[in-house]
Amino acid sequence: RQLLEDGVLGDVHTLIADHGEFFTPDHRIFNADLAGGPMLDLGSYLVALSVFVGGGAPDTIVARGQPVPAGRVNGQTSMLFTHQHGMHSVLNT
């Protein structure tokens, strides 16, 4: 945070972030009835980072999910955010 505020990193044009974690098959994240999928538990951190670095909510969002083979939830979500000053965030969880 301090490096961004002090301008040490200069203007940020692209943020690329990935947040993954191993879960056993019986974990809640694979249960659609319990808000499963990566966005709630993992993706929210990436979105928060993008909003912070980008200086606010993105102007446009494109997102796609890939379902797990044996379930009703996404196993992976990829996102592209564009912010008002042109910064892009490429996020994957």
XYZ file of C-alpha atoms in Angstrom:
93
model
C 0.000 0.000 0.000
C 2.763 2.381 0.952
C 4.679 1.756 -2.291
C 1.579 2.628 -4.323
C 0.809 5.716 -2.252
C 4.411 6.938 -2.477
C 4.472 6.435 -6.259
C 7.451 4.080 -6.037
C 5.816 1.678 -8.504
C 4.826 4.445 -10.906
C 1.578 4.183 -12.838
C 0.115 0.692 -12.709
C -1.178 -0.339 -16.130
C -1.879 -4.027 -15.506
C -2.554 -6.062 -12.384
C -2.249 -9.840 -12.781
C -3.298 -11.899 -9.766
C -4.096 -15.554 -9.118
C -5.403 -17.096 -5.916
C -5.715 -20.859 -5.743
C -5.871 -23.397 -2.976
C -6.279 -27.166 -2.628
C -9.534 -28.411 -1.134
C -10.514 -31.988 -0.345
C -13.568 -33.292 -2.265
C -15.781 -33.080 0.838
C -15.020 -29.379 1.441
C -17.913 -26.899 1.543
C -16.513 -25.066 -1.474
C -17.804 -27.877 -3.712
C -21.358 -27.679 -2.332
C -23.679 -25.348 -4.254
C -26.184 -25.391 -1.381
C -23.517 -23.863 0.875
C -22.429 -21.047 -1.469
C -19.701 -23.165 -3.043
C -17.290 -22.074 -5.729
C -14.110 -20.013 -5.594
C -15.517 -16.473 -5.727
C -16.713 -16.153 -2.126
C -13.682 -17.714 -0.458
C -10.866 -16.798 -2.841
C -12.012 -14.391 -5.546
C -13.173 -11.690 -3.167
C -9.557 -11.023 -2.179
C -8.573 -10.522 -5.816
C -11.502 -8.190 -6.443
C -10.582 -6.146 -3.348
C -6.966 -5.889 -4.532
C -8.087 -4.761 -7.982
C -10.411 -2.117 -6.531
C -7.608 -0.828 -4.301
C -4.904 -0.716 -6.983
C -7.329 0.552 -9.642
C -8.572 3.378 -7.437
C -12.176 2.230 -7.305
C -14.686 -0.126 -8.829
C -13.981 -1.185 -12.419
C -15.931 0.296 -15.313
C -16.238 -3.016 -17.129
C -16.075 -6.637 -16.031
C -15.816 -9.772 -18.154
C -15.873 -13.056 -16.232
C -16.103 -16.722 -17.130
C -16.393 -19.766 -14.923
C -15.308 -23.354 -15.446
C -17.435 -25.897 -13.549
C -15.865 -28.715 -11.577
C -16.318 -32.058 -13.363
C -18.594 -33.635 -10.751
C -20.447 -30.694 -9.290
C -22.726 -27.705 -9.650
C -20.153 -25.055 -8.754
C -17.318 -23.352 -10.594
C -13.879 -24.760 -10.014
C -12.200 -21.793 -11.662
C -13.214 -18.236 -12.461
C -11.274 -15.877 -14.727
C -11.969 -12.141 -14.788
C -10.859 -9.101 -16.771
C -11.572 -5.698 -15.227
C -11.048 -2.339 -16.928
C -10.758 0.728 -14.712
C -11.610 4.335 -15.587
C -8.014 5.382 -16.237
C -7.361 2.351 -18.475
C -5.758 -0.026 -15.995
C -6.599 -3.686 -16.566
C -6.858 -6.371 -13.909
C -6.473 -9.987 -15.013
C -7.698 -12.164 -12.161
C -7.982 -15.925 -11.809
C -9.203 -18.081 -8.962
